[in-house]
Amino acid sequence: MSDNIEIVNPNEQRKCSFHTIRSYFILLCFIVLCQSMITSAYLSSIISSIENYYGYSTELIGIALSSYDLVSVISIPLFSFIGSKFNRAKLISFGSFFFALGNILFILPYFINGYDINQLTNQTKNSSFDEFCSPNISIESLYEPFTRLSSSWSYYVIILSMIIMSIGSSPFYTLGITYLTDHLNKDDQPIYTGILYGMVALGPGIGFVLGSYFGSKWININDEIDSFDLNQNDPRWIGRWWAGFLISSTSLFFLSIILFTFPSSLSNHSQLQQTNQNESSTNFQVFRKNLIELLKNVTYISISLINAIENILVVLFTTYLIKYIESVFNYSSSYSSILTGLILLPSAILGTISGGFLVRRFHLTIFGCIKLIFISCLISLISLILILFLKCQSNIRYSFDDQCSQKCHCSSLIYEPVCYENQINYLSPCYAGCTNKNQTNYLNCHCLSNGTTVEKGLCENNCQMELIFFFVILFLVTFFETLMATPQLMIILRSTTESLQSFGLGLENCLMKILSQIPTPILFGILIDKQCLFWSKSSLFNHSTSCLIYNQKQFSFTLFLTIILIKIISFFFISFLFLFHWKKQKSILIENSGEREHLLNNSSTDIQ
C-alpha cells in the first residue's frame, strides 16, 4: 500500500482558477463601461431635466461637472505614484465602490425633496387672467414660478457626489491599464487596450440610450401628466433622470466585490516588476527625478498636449451635444439622446477597435502611430469645417415683447408657447394678444398681422436633411477621433520606461484634466448661456434660472467655429511631433547609410 504524497511549497501562493488576466480584463471592461456611461453620456443626456428640476443655468451645471475633473488633478497622480506599492486590483475595486457611492449621492436630493407636479399648472390667484392678454390690469405678481428655486444644499450635494465619483475613477485608467499590460506581451497589448477603449466608447452609447429612455419618462413614476397638457417637446419637461444612476451603482457594487478577491499579482514576472516599482517609488527625490525625466521627453509632452486638446472636443460633444440638437433642430431630449447614441456608438467602437487593429497588424512604431494620428486629425478637421456651413434653413423666429403685447401686461414667469402659421413662436398667448381659446387654438389674437388664431405648442422646424448630413459628418469625426486613442496610448507607453509608465499615464491624465476637462464645461457653459433668448424665472427673487429658448443660428456658428479653432491648434502640435520624428528618422537613416558605406569601403580595402 502506497500513499501519494503531494509536496507543496509553503512560499507559493495558491491562486484561484478564476483569477486570470482574462477575468480581470472582463471586469475592468465592465467597470470602465459603467464609468464612461455615466460621465461621458448619461449626464449630458439628462442636463435639460436637471436644469429644469433644480432651476440651474448651464454655467452652474458646468461648474458642478468640472468638480469631477478638478479633484482628479490631485487624486490621479497620487494613485499613479503610490498605487503600485499596494494591491492594484483591490485599489480598482475600492474605486468602483466609491464611484457607485457617488452615483447614489447624486440622486439623494430627489429622494429627499421629491417633485410636485402642481408646480407646472402656473395658476394665478385670479384664474380669469391666466394666459390671456389683459390690457386693464398688471398681472405679473399673480403668477407662481414654473421652475422651483432649489435648496442650496442640493447643489453642494451634487458637487460632493462628483468629487467622490472622481476619486473612485482615479485608478481605472492608470493602475488598471498597467496591471493589465504587466501580464501581456507587447504584441497583445494593442489589441487588449483597443478592446478596453472600445468598451470606454461603448459606455457613452449605452448612456445615450438609457438617457433617451428615461428622459421620455416623467420624473415621478405615479404622476398622471395627461391633464397637464405636457409632452417631451415642452422645454419644461423633466425626465426620470435619477433611474440611470441606480443601474450604474448596482452594477459597480457587484463588480467591486468580485474584483476585491484578486491578488496583487497573477504571475511571477508581474510580482517581480511590482516589487521593483515599490522599491523605486518610496521618496520625493525619486518623484522629482521621474517628473523631470518625463518633462524632458519631447515625445511624451507633445502627445500629452495633443491628447489634452483633442479631449476638449470629446468633453464638449459628450456634455453638450444633446442640448445642441435640442436647441438647433428642435427635437426632444429623449429623441436627441437616442439619435446620438445610435450614430456615435458604432462609430466610436469601430474607431477604437480599428486603431488597435492597425497598430498590431502593421506593427506600428512610434513614428507609425504619429502618422496615423496625423492623417486622422486632418480628416476630422476637414469634416468639422463642413459642419460650419451646415445650417438649418428655417424661417421660424421668436416674438417676446413688442408694442402691442406691452399693452397686455404679459407675465415673464409663464411659458405656454404658441405658434402662428409655423413661422412665429410666442412665449404665451398673451404675447400674441389672444383673449380666448378652444380645444386646440387660441382666438382673438389682435397682435397678429394676418389672422386671429394661433396653435398650441412650438412651430415645427423641418430640418431632417440637415440633421442627416450633420450625423453623417459627426460619424466621420467620431470615428477618426476614437481611431487615435490606441496609437496615442502606445506612444505614451513606448516613449517611457516601464518604471515610469504608471506615473506617465497619471501625469498625462492630470494634464488632460487641467487643460480640457475642468475648463471646458464651465467656459462652454458660459458661451452657451450667452446664446439664450428666454430664461425661466423664479418669482421669489426674480432671477433667471434655466434657459428655455436659444438663438439657433448664433448657437451653431459660435460653437463650431470655436471647435474648429481648437482643432487647428491640435493639428499644429501633431504637425510639430510629426516633423520632429521625421527628422529623427531621417538622421538615423543617414547615420546607418554612412556606417554601411564605411563598412563597404573597409571591406574593399581588405580585398585589395
Coordinates of C-alpha atoms in Angstrom, one line a residue:
M1 CA 0.0 0.0 0.0
S2 CA 1.5 3.3 -1.0
D3 CA 0.3 6.8 -0.4
N4 CA 0.6 9.6 -2.9
I5 CA 2.1 12.5 -1.1
E6 CA 1.9 15.9 -2.7
I7 CA 4.7 18.2 -1.7
V8 CA 3.6 21.9 -1.7
N9 CA 6.0 24.8 -1.5
P10 CA 4.8 26.8 1.6
N11 CA 6.1 30.0 0.0
E12 CA 4.0 29.6 -3.1
Q13 CA 0.7 31.4 -3.1
R14 CA -2.3 29.3 -4.2
K15 CA -4.3 31.1 -6.8
C16 CA -7.9 30.6 -7.7
S17 CA -8.6 29.4 -11.3
F18 CA -10.9 32.4 -11.8
H19 CA -8.0 34.8 -11.1
T20 CA -6.7 35.1 -14.6
I21 CA -5.8 38.1 -16.7
R22 CA -8.8 37.5 -18.9
S23 CA -11.2 37.5 -15.9
Y24 CA -9.6 40.7 -14.7
F25 CA -9.8 42.2 -18.2
I26 CA -13.5 41.4 -18.4
L27 CA -14.2 43.0 -15.0
L28 CA -12.2 46.1 -15.9
C29 CA -14.1 46.4 -19.2
F30 CA -17.4 46.5 -17.4
I31 CA -16.1 48.9 -14.8
V32 CA -15.0 51.5 -17.3
L33 CA -18.2 50.8 -19.3
C34 CA -20.3 51.9 -16.3
Q35 CA -18.0 54.9 -15.6
S36 CA -17.9 56.2 -19.1
M37 CA -21.7 55.6 -19.5
I38 CA -22.4 58.0 -16.6
T39 CA -19.7 60.7 -17.0
S40 CA -19.5 60.8 -20.8
A41 CA -23.1 60.4 -21.9
Y42 CA -25.8 59.9 -19.4
L43 CA -25.1 63.1 -17.5
S44 CA -25.2 65.1 -20.8
S45 CA -28.4 63.5 -21.9
I46 CA -30.2 64.5 -18.7
I47 CA -28.8 68.0 -18.4
S48 CA -32.0 69.6 -19.5
S49 CA -34.0 67.6 -17.0
I50 CA -31.6 68.5 -14.2
E51 CA -31.7 72.2 -15.1
N52 CA -35.5 72.2 -15.1
Y53 CA -35.7 70.2 -11.9
Y54 CA -33.3 72.3 -9.9
G55 CA -33.6 75.6 -11.8
Y56 CA -29.9 75.7 -12.5
S57 CA -28.3 77.5 -15.5
T58 CA -25.9 75.7 -17.9
E59 CA -23.0 77.6 -16.3
L60 CA -23.8 76.3 -12.8
I61 CA -24.2 72.7 -14.2
G62 CA -20.8 73.1 -15.9
I63 CA -19.2 74.2 -12.7
A64 CA -20.6 71.2 -10.9
L65 CA -19.5 68.8 -13.6
S66 CA -16.0 70.3 -13.6
S67 CA -15.6 69.5 -9.9
Y68 CA -15.2 65.8 -11.1
D69 CA -12.1 66.7 -13.1
L70 CA -10.8 69.3 -10.6
V71 CA -10.3 66.7 -7.8
S72 CA -8.8 64.1 -10.2
V73 CA -5.9 66.5 -10.8
I74 CA -4.7 65.6 -7.4
S75 CA -6.1 62.1 -7.0
I76 CA -4.9 60.6 -10.3
P77 CA -1.2 61.5 -9.9
L78 CA -1.4 60.4 -6.2
F79 CA -2.9 57.0 -7.2
S80 CA -0.4 56.6 -10.0
F81 CA 2.7 57.3 -7.9
I82 CA 1.9 55.3 -4.7
G83 CA -0.6 52.9 -6.1
S84 CA 2.0 50.4 -7.3
K85 CA 3.0 49.9 -3.7
F86 CA -0.3 48.3 -2.9
N87 CA -2.6 45.7 -4.5
R88 CA -3.7 47.4 -7.7
A89 CA -6.7 45.2 -8.2
K90 CA -8.0 46.0 -4.8
L91 CA -7.5 49.7 -5.3
I92 CA -9.6 49.5 -8.5
S93 CA -12.2 47.6 -6.5
F94 CA -12.3 50.4 -3.9
G95 CA -12.5 52.9 -6.8
S96 CA -15.5 51.1 -8.2
F97 CA -17.2 51.1 -4.8
F98 CA -16.6 54.8 -4.4
F99 CA -17.9 55.6 -7.8
A100 CA -21.1 53.7 -7.1
L101 CA -21.4 55.6 -3.8
G102 CA -21.1 58.9 -5.7
N103 CA -24.0 57.8 -8.0
I104 CA -26.2 57.2 -5.0
L105 CA -25.3 60.6 -3.5
F106 CA -26.1 62.4 -6.8
I107 CA -29.8 61.3 -6.7
L108 CA -30.2 61.7 -2.9
P109 CA -31.7 65.2 -3.2
Y110 CA -34.5 63.9 -5.4
F111 CA -35.5 61.1 -2.9
I112 CA -35.5 63.7 -0.1
N113 CA -37.2 66.6 -1.9
G114 CA -39.3 64.8 -4.4
Y115 CA -41.2 66.8 -7.1
D116 CA -44.6 68.3 -7.0
I117 CA -46.2 68.3 -10.5
N118 CA -48.6 71.0 -9.5
Q119 CA -45.7 73.5 -9.9
L120 CA -46.4 73.3 -13.7
T121 CA -50.0 74.5 -13.5
N122 CA -49.0 78.2 -13.5
Q123 CA -52.3 79.0 -11.8
T124 CA -52.8 82.5 -10.6
K125 CA -54.7 83.9 -7.7
N126 CA -57.3 85.1 -10.2
S127 CA -57.6 82.4 -12.9
S128 CA -59.6 84.5 -15.2
F129 CA -56.5 86.3 -16.3
D130 CA -54.5 83.1 -16.8
E131 CA -52.6 83.0 -20.2
F132 CA -54.6 85.8 -21.9
C133 CA -54.0 89.4 -22.8
S134 CA -55.2 91.7 -20.0
P135 CA -55.0 95.4 -21.1
N136 CA -56.6 96.8 -18.0
I137 CA -54.6 95.1 -15.2
S138 CA -51.0 94.2 -14.5
I139 CA -50.8 90.5 -13.6
E140 CA -47.1 90.0 -13.2
S141 CA -47.4 89.5 -9.4
L142 CA -50.2 87.0 -9.7
Y143 CA -48.2 84.2 -11.3
E144 CA -46.3 81.5 -9.5
P145 CA -43.0 80.4 -11.0
F146 CA -43.0 77.4 -13.2
T147 CA -39.5 76.4 -12.0
R148 CA -38.5 75.8 -8.4
L149 CA -35.8 77.6 -6.6
S150 CA -33.9 74.6 -5.3
S151 CA -32.2 74.5 -1.9
S152 CA -28.6 75.4 -2.0
W153 CA -27.6 72.2 -0.1
S154 CA -28.8 70.2 -3.1
Y155 CA -26.2 71.9 -5.3
Y156 CA -23.4 71.2 -2.9
V157 CA -24.5 67.5 -2.6
I158 CA -24.2 67.2 -6.4
I159 CA -20.7 68.7 -6.2
L160 CA -19.8 66.3 -3.4
S161 CA -21.1 63.3 -5.4
M162 CA -19.0 64.4 -8.4
I163 CA -15.9 64.6 -6.2
I164 CA -16.5 61.1 -4.8
M165 CA -17.0 59.7 -8.3
S166 CA -13.8 61.4 -9.4
I167 CA -11.8 59.8 -6.6
G168 CA -13.3 56.5 -7.4
S169 CA -12.5 56.6 -11.1
S170 CA -8.9 57.7 -10.5
P171 CA -7.2 54.3 -10.7
F172 CA -9.2 52.9 -13.6
Y173 CA -7.1 54.3 -16.5
T174 CA -3.7 54.3 -14.8
L175 CA -3.3 51.4 -12.4
G176 CA -6.0 49.5 -14.2
I177 CA -4.1 49.6 -17.5
T178 CA -0.6 48.9 -16.1
Y179 CA -2.0 45.9 -14.1
L180 CA -3.3 44.6 -17.5
T181 CA -0.2 45.3 -19.6
D182 CA 2.1 43.9 -17.0
H183 CA 0.5 40.5 -17.7
L184 CA 0.6 40.8 -21.5
N185 CA 3.3 40.5 -24.1
K186 CA 3.9 43.6 -26.3
D187 CA 2.1 42.0 -29.3
D188 CA -1.1 41.5 -27.4
Q189 CA -1.1 44.9 -25.6
P190 CA -2.6 46.9 -28.6
I191 CA -5.5 44.6 -29.2
Y192 CA -6.4 44.4 -25.5
T193 CA -6.1 48.1 -24.9
G194 CA -8.1 48.6 -28.2
I195 CA -10.9 46.5 -26.9
L196 CA -10.7 48.2 -23.5
Y197 CA -11.1 51.6 -25.1
G198 CA -13.8 50.1 -27.3
M199 CA -15.7 49.4 -24.1
V200 CA -15.0 53.0 -23.0
A201 CA -16.6 54.1 -26.3
L202 CA -19.5 51.7 -25.8
G203 CA -20.3 53.3 -22.5
P204 CA -21.5 56.6 -23.9
G205 CA -23.6 54.8 -26.5
I206 CA -25.4 52.9 -23.7
G207 CA -25.6 56.1 -21.7
F208 CA -27.3 57.9 -24.6
V209 CA -29.8 55.1 -25.0
L210 CA -30.6 55.0 -21.3
G211 CA -30.8 58.8 -21.2
S212 CA -33.3 58.7 -24.1
Y213 CA -35.4 56.0 -22.4
F214 CA -35.6 57.6 -19.0
G215 CA -35.7 61.0 -20.5
S216 CA -39.0 60.0 -22.2
K217 CA -40.5 59.0 -18.8
W218 CA -41.9 61.6 -16.4
I219 CA -39.7 62.2 -13.3
N220 CA -42.3 60.7 -10.9
I221 CA -43.4 57.1 -11.5
N222 CA -47.0 57.5 -10.3
D223 CA -47.9 61.0 -11.7
E224 CA -50.7 61.4 -14.2
I225 CA -49.4 64.0 -16.6
D226 CA -52.2 63.8 -19.3
S227 CA -54.2 66.5 -17.6
F228 CA -51.3 69.0 -17.6
D229 CA -51.0 69.2 -21.4
L230 CA -47.3 68.3 -21.2
N231 CA -45.1 66.3 -23.6
Q232 CA -41.5 65.7 -24.2
N233 CA -41.1 68.6 -26.7
D234 CA -42.1 71.0 -24.0
P235 CA -39.0 72.8 -22.6
R236 CA -40.4 72.3 -19.1
W237 CA -40.3 68.5 -19.4
I238 CA -38.4 66.7 -16.6
G239 CA -37.4 63.2 -17.4
R240 CA -36.7 60.4 -14.9
W241 CA -33.1 61.3 -14.7
W242 CA -32.3 59.5 -11.4
A243 CA -33.0 56.0 -12.7
G244 CA -29.8 55.5 -14.7
F245 CA -27.7 56.2 -11.6
L246 CA -29.4 53.3 -9.8
I247 CA -28.5 50.9 -12.6
S248 CA -24.8 52.0 -12.6
S249 CA -24.4 52.0 -8.9
T250 CA -25.9 48.5 -8.5
S251 CA -23.6 47.1 -11.3
L252 CA -20.5 48.7 -9.8
F253 CA -21.2 47.4 -6.3
F254 CA -21.2 43.8 -7.6
L255 CA -18.1 44.3 -9.8
S256 CA -16.2 45.8 -6.9
I257 CA -16.9 42.8 -4.7
I258 CA -15.7 40.3 -7.3
L259 CA -12.5 42.3 -8.1
F260 CA -11.7 42.7 -4.4
T261 CA -10.8 38.9 -4.4
F262 CA -7.9 39.3 -6.9
P263 CA -4.3 39.1 -5.7
S264 CA -1.7 41.7 -6.2
S265 CA -0.1 39.7 -9.0
L266 CA -1.2 36.9 -11.4
S267 CA 2.4 35.9 -12.4
N268 CA 5.9 35.8 -11.0
H269 CA 7.0 38.3 -13.7
S270 CA 4.4 40.8 -12.6
Q271 CA 5.3 40.3 -9.0
L272 CA 8.9 41.0 -9.7
Q273 CA 8.0 44.1 -11.7
Q274 CA 5.7 45.4 -9.0
T275 CA 8.5 44.8 -6.4
N276 CA 10.9 46.9 -8.5
Q277 CA 8.3 49.6 -8.7
N278 CA 7.7 49.6 -5.0
E279 CA 11.4 50.0 -4.4
S280 CA 11.7 52.8 -6.9
S281 CA 8.7 54.8 -5.6
T282 CA 9.5 55.4 -2.0
N283 CA 10.6 59.0 -1.7
F284 CA 10.1 62.5 -3.0
Q285 CA 13.5 62.6 -4.7
V286 CA 12.5 59.7 -6.9
F287 CA 9.2 61.5 -7.6
R288 CA 11.1 64.7 -8.7
K289 CA 13.5 62.7 -10.8
N290 CA 10.8 60.9 -12.6
L291 CA 8.9 64.1 -13.2
I292 CA 11.9 65.9 -14.6
E293 CA 12.6 62.9 -16.9
L294 CA 9.1 63.0 -18.2
L295 CA 9.1 66.7 -18.8
K296 CA 12.3 66.4 -20.8
N297 CA 10.7 63.8 -23.0
V298 CA 9.6 65.7 -26.1
T299 CA 7.5 62.9 -27.5
Y300 CA 5.7 62.3 -24.2
I301 CA 5.0 66.0 -23.6
S302 CA 3.8 66.6 -27.2
I303 CA 1.4 63.6 -27.3
S304 CA 0.1 64.6 -23.8
L305 CA -0.7 68.1 -25.0
I306 CA -2.3 66.7 -28.2
N307 CA -4.5 64.3 -26.0
A308 CA -5.5 67.2 -23.8
I309 CA -6.5 69.5 -26.7
E310 CA -8.3 66.7 -28.5
N311 CA -10.1 65.8 -25.3
I312 CA -11.7 69.3 -25.3
L313 CA -13.8 68.1 -28.3
V314 CA -14.7 64.9 -26.5
V315 CA -15.8 66.7 -23.4
L316 CA -17.7 69.2 -25.4
F317 CA -19.6 66.6 -27.5
T318 CA -20.4 64.3 -24.6
T319 CA -21.6 67.2 -22.4
Y320 CA -23.5 69.5 -24.7
L321 CA -24.3 67.6 -28.0
I322 CA -27.7 66.6 -26.8
K323 CA -28.5 70.2 -25.8
Y324 CA -27.2 71.4 -29.2
I325 CA -29.6 69.0 -31.1
E326 CA -32.5 70.0 -28.9
S327 CA -31.9 73.7 -29.4
V328 CA -30.9 73.8 -33.1
F329 CA -33.0 71.1 -34.6
N330 CA -36.0 71.3 -32.2
Y331 CA -36.1 67.7 -31.1
S332 CA -36.9 66.4 -27.6
S333 CA -34.2 65.5 -25.2
S334 CA -35.0 61.7 -25.3
Y335 CA -35.2 61.7 -29.2
S336 CA -31.9 63.6 -29.4
S337 CA -30.3 61.1 -27.0
I338 CA -31.4 58.0 -28.9
L339 CA -30.2 59.6 -32.2
T340 CA -26.8 60.5 -30.8
G341 CA -26.4 57.0 -29.2
L342 CA -27.3 55.2 -32.4
I343 CA -24.9 57.2 -34.5
L344 CA -21.9 57.7 -32.2
L345 CA -22.0 54.2 -30.6
P346 CA -21.0 52.2 -33.7
S347 CA -18.7 54.9 -34.9
A348 CA -16.8 55.1 -31.6
I349 CA -16.5 51.3 -31.2
L350 CA -15.4 50.9 -34.8
G351 CA -12.8 53.6 -34.4
T352 CA -11.2 52.4 -31.2
I353 CA -11.0 48.7 -32.3
S354 CA -9.7 49.8 -35.7
G355 CA -7.0 51.8 -34.1
G356 CA -5.8 48.9 -32.0
F357 CA -6.0 46.5 -35.1
L358 CA -3.9 48.8 -37.3
V359 CA -1.2 49.2 -34.6
R360 CA -1.0 45.5 -34.2
R361 CA -1.5 44.4 -37.8
F362 CA 1.2 46.7 -39.2
H363 CA 3.4 46.6 -36.1
L364 CA 3.4 50.4 -36.0
T365 CA 6.4 52.1 -34.3
I366 CA 6.1 55.5 -32.5
F367 CA 6.6 57.3 -35.9
G368 CA 4.0 55.0 -37.5
C369 CA 1.5 55.8 -34.7
I370 CA 2.2 59.5 -35.2
K371 CA 1.5 59.3 -38.9
L372 CA -1.8 57.5 -38.2
I373 CA -2.8 60.3 -35.8
F374 CA -1.8 63.0 -38.3
I375 CA -4.0 61.6 -41.0
S376 CA -6.9 61.1 -38.6
C377 CA -6.7 64.6 -37.2
L378 CA -6.6 66.1 -40.8
I379 CA -9.7 64.2 -41.9
S380 CA -11.7 65.1 -38.7
L381 CA -10.7 68.8 -39.1
I382 CA -12.0 68.9 -42.7
S383 CA -15.2 67.3 -41.5
L384 CA -15.7 69.9 -38.8
I385 CA -15.2 72.7 -41.3
L386 CA -18.1 71.2 -43.4
I387 CA -20.4 71.3 -40.3
L388 CA -19.8 75.0 -40.0
F389 CA -21.5 75.5 -43.4
L390 CA -24.4 73.2 -42.5
K391 CA -27.2 75.3 -41.2
C392 CA -30.9 74.6 -40.5
Q393 CA -32.7 76.7 -43.1
S394 CA -35.7 77.8 -41.0
N395 CA -37.9 80.9 -41.1
I396 CA -39.1 80.3 -37.6
R397 CA -38.5 83.2 -35.2
Y398 CA -39.5 84.1 -31.6
S399 CA -41.5 87.1 -30.5
F400 CA -41.2 88.1 -26.9
D401 CA -42.3 91.7 -26.4
D402 CA -43.4 94.3 -28.8
Q403 CA -45.5 97.5 -28.7
C404 CA -48.8 95.5 -29.0
S405 CA -48.0 92.9 -26.3
Q406 CA -46.8 95.5 -23.8
K407 CA -50.4 96.7 -23.5
C408 CA -51.4 93.2 -22.4
H409 CA -49.2 93.2 -19.3
C410 CA -47.9 89.7 -20.1
S411 CA -46.1 87.8 -17.3
S412 CA -42.5 86.8 -17.9
L413 CA -43.0 84.0 -15.4
I414 CA -45.3 82.0 -17.5
Y415 CA -44.3 79.9 -20.5
E416 CA -47.1 78.5 -22.7
P417 CA -45.7 78.6 -26.3
V418 CA -48.0 79.1 -29.3
C419 CA -47.3 79.1 -33.0
Y420 CA -48.5 81.4 -35.7
E421 CA -48.5 80.0 -39.3
N422 CA -45.5 77.8 -38.5
Q423 CA -43.3 81.0 -38.6
I424 CA -43.5 82.8 -35.3
N425 CA -43.3 81.4 -31.8
Y426 CA -44.9 83.4 -29.0
L427 CA -43.9 82.7 -25.4
S428 CA -47.6 82.6 -24.4
P429 CA -51.0 83.5 -25.9
C430 CA -50.7 86.8 -24.1
Y431 CA -47.8 88.0 -26.2
A432 CA -49.9 87.3 -29.3
G433 CA -52.7 89.4 -27.8
C434 CA -55.1 86.4 -27.5
T435 CA -58.2 86.7 -25.3
N436 CA -60.0 83.4 -25.8
K437 CA -59.3 79.7 -26.7
N438 CA -60.9 76.5 -27.8
Q439 CA -59.5 72.9 -27.5
T440 CA -56.6 73.3 -30.0
N441 CA -56.2 77.0 -30.7
Y442 CA -56.1 80.5 -29.1
L443 CA -58.5 83.0 -30.6
N444 CA -59.0 86.8 -30.9
C445 CA -55.2 87.4 -31.1
H446 CA -55.2 91.1 -32.1
C447 CA -51.3 91.4 -32.2
L448 CA -51.2 89.3 -35.3
S449 CA -50.8 90.9 -38.7
N450 CA -52.9 88.4 -40.7
G451 CA -55.5 86.2 -39.0
T452 CA -56.5 86.0 -35.4
T453 CA -55.7 82.4 -34.4
V454 CA -52.6 80.6 -33.1
E455 CA -51.9 77.0 -32.3
K456 CA -50.7 75.5 -29.1
G457 CA -47.1 74.4 -28.9
L458 CA -43.9 75.4 -30.7
C459 CA -43.7 75.7 -34.5
E460 CA -42.3 72.6 -36.2
N461 CA -38.7 73.0 -37.5
N462 CA -38.3 70.8 -40.7
C463 CA -34.6 70.3 -40.9
Q464 CA -34.5 66.5 -41.5
M465 CA -32.0 66.6 -44.4
E466 CA -29.7 69.0 -42.5
L467 CA -29.9 66.6 -39.4
I468 CA -29.0 63.6 -41.6
F469 CA -25.9 65.4 -43.1
F470 CA -25.0 66.6 -39.6
F471 CA -24.9 63.0 -38.2
V472 CA -23.1 61.6 -41.3
I473 CA -20.3 64.2 -40.7
L474 CA -20.4 63.6 -37.0
F475 CA -20.0 59.8 -37.6
L476 CA -16.7 60.5 -39.5
V477 CA -15.5 62.9 -36.9
T478 CA -16.2 60.4 -34.1
F479 CA -14.6 57.5 -36.0
F480 CA -11.3 59.3 -36.6
E481 CA -11.2 60.9 -33.1
T482 CA -11.5 57.5 -31.5
L483 CA -9.2 55.9 -34.0
M484 CA -6.4 58.0 -32.4
A485 CA -7.0 56.5 -28.9
T486 CA -4.9 53.4 -29.1
P487 CA -2.0 54.9 -31.1
Q488 CA -1.8 57.8 -28.5
L489 CA -1.7 55.2 -25.7
M490 CA 1.0 53.2 -27.4
I491 CA 3.2 56.3 -27.9
I492 CA 3.0 57.1 -24.2
L493 CA 3.8 53.5 -23.2
R494 CA 6.7 53.1 -25.7
S495 CA 8.2 56.6 -25.2
T496 CA 8.7 55.9 -21.4
T497 CA 10.5 53.2 -19.5
E498 CA 8.4 50.5 -17.7
S499 CA 9.1 52.1 -14.3
L500 CA 7.6 55.4 -15.5
Q501 CA 4.5 54.1 -17.3
S502 CA 2.0 54.3 -14.4
F503 CA 3.3 57.7 -13.4
G504 CA 3.4 58.8 -17.0
L505 CA -0.2 57.8 -17.6
G506 CA -1.2 59.6 -14.4
L507 CA 0.6 62.8 -15.3
E508 CA -0.9 62.7 -18.8
N509 CA -4.3 62.3 -17.3
C510 CA -3.7 65.1 -14.9
L511 CA -2.6 67.4 -17.7
M512 CA -5.8 66.4 -19.6
K513 CA -7.9 67.4 -16.7
I514 CA -6.3 70.8 -16.2
L515 CA -6.3 71.8 -19.9
S516 CA -9.6 70.4 -21.1
Q517 CA -11.9 68.5 -18.7
I518 CA -12.0 71.2 -16.0
P519 CA -12.4 74.4 -18.0
T520 CA -14.4 73.1 -20.9
P521 CA -17.8 72.5 -19.2
I522 CA -17.5 75.9 -17.5
L523 CA -16.3 78.0 -20.4
F524 CA -18.6 76.5 -22.9
G525 CA -21.5 76.6 -20.4
I526 CA -21.0 80.4 -20.2
L527 CA -20.7 80.5 -24.0
I528 CA -24.0 78.6 -24.5
D529 CA -25.8 80.7 -21.9
K530 CA -24.8 83.8 -24.0
Q531 CA -26.9 82.4 -26.8
C532 CA -30.1 82.2 -24.6
L533 CA -33.1 84.2 -25.8
F534 CA -35.5 83.4 -23.0
W535 CA -34.8 82.4 -19.4
S536 CA -37.3 80.8 -17.0
K537 CA -37.5 82.9 -13.9
S538 CA -38.2 82.4 -10.2
S539 CA -40.7 84.9 -8.8
L540 CA -39.2 84.5 -5.3
F541 CA -36.1 86.6 -6.1
N542 CA -37.0 87.5 -9.8
H543 CA -33.8 85.9 -11.1
S544 CA -33.0 83.8 -14.2
T545 CA -32.8 80.1 -13.7
S546 CA -32.6 77.7 -16.7
C547 CA -32.7 78.7 -20.4
L548 CA -35.8 77.6 -22.4
I549 CA -35.0 79.1 -25.9
Y550 CA -31.7 79.6 -27.6
N551 CA -30.7 81.6 -30.7
Q552 CA -30.3 78.7 -33.1
K553 CA -28.2 80.2 -35.8
Q554 CA -25.8 82.0 -33.5
F555 CA -25.6 79.0 -31.2
S556 CA -24.5 76.7 -34.1
F557 CA -22.0 79.1 -35.7
T558 CA -20.3 80.2 -32.4
L559 CA -20.0 76.7 -31.1
F560 CA -18.5 75.0 -34.2
L561 CA -16.2 78.0 -35.0
T562 CA -14.7 77.6 -31.6
I563 CA -14.4 73.8 -32.1
I564 CA -12.5 74.3 -35.4
L565 CA -10.1 76.8 -33.8
I566 CA -9.3 74.2 -31.1
K567 CA -8.8 71.5 -33.7
I568 CA -6.4 73.7 -35.7
I569 CA -4.3 74.2 -32.5
S570 CA -4.3 70.4 -32.1
F571 CA -3.2 69.9 -35.7
F572 CA -0.3 72.3 -35.2
F573 CA 1.1 70.2 -32.3
I574 CA 0.6 67.0 -34.3
S575 CA 2.5 68.5 -37.2
F576 CA 5.3 69.5 -34.9
L577 CA 5.6 66.0 -33.5
F578 CA 5.4 64.5 -37.0
L579 CA 8.3 66.8 -38.2
F580 CA 10.3 66.1 -35.1
H581 CA 10.2 62.3 -35.6
W582 CA 10.6 62.6 -39.4
K583 CA 13.9 64.5 -38.9
K584 CA 14.9 62.0 -36.2
Q585 CA 14.1 59.1 -38.6
K586 CA 16.0 60.8 -41.4
S587 CA 19.1 61.4 -39.3
I588 CA 19.0 57.7 -38.3
L589 CA 18.8 56.6 -41.9
I590 CA 21.7 58.9 -42.8
E591 CA 23.8 57.6 -39.9
N592 CA 23.0 53.9 -40.9
S593 CA 23.8 54.6 -44.5
G594 CA 27.1 56.2 -43.5
E595 CA 28.1 53.2 -41.4
R596 CA 27.1 50.9 -44.2
E597 CA 29.3 52.8 -46.7
H598 CA 32.2 52.9 -44.2
L599 CA 31.9 49.1 -43.8
L600 CA 31.9 48.6 -47.6
N601 CA 35.0 50.8 -48.0
N602 CA 36.8 48.8 -45.3
S603 CA 35.9 45.5 -47.0
S604 CA 37.0 46.7 -50.4
T605 CA 40.3 47.9 -48.9
D606 CA 40.9 44.5 -47.3
I607 CA 40.3 42.8 -50.6
Q608 CA 42.9 45.0 -52.3

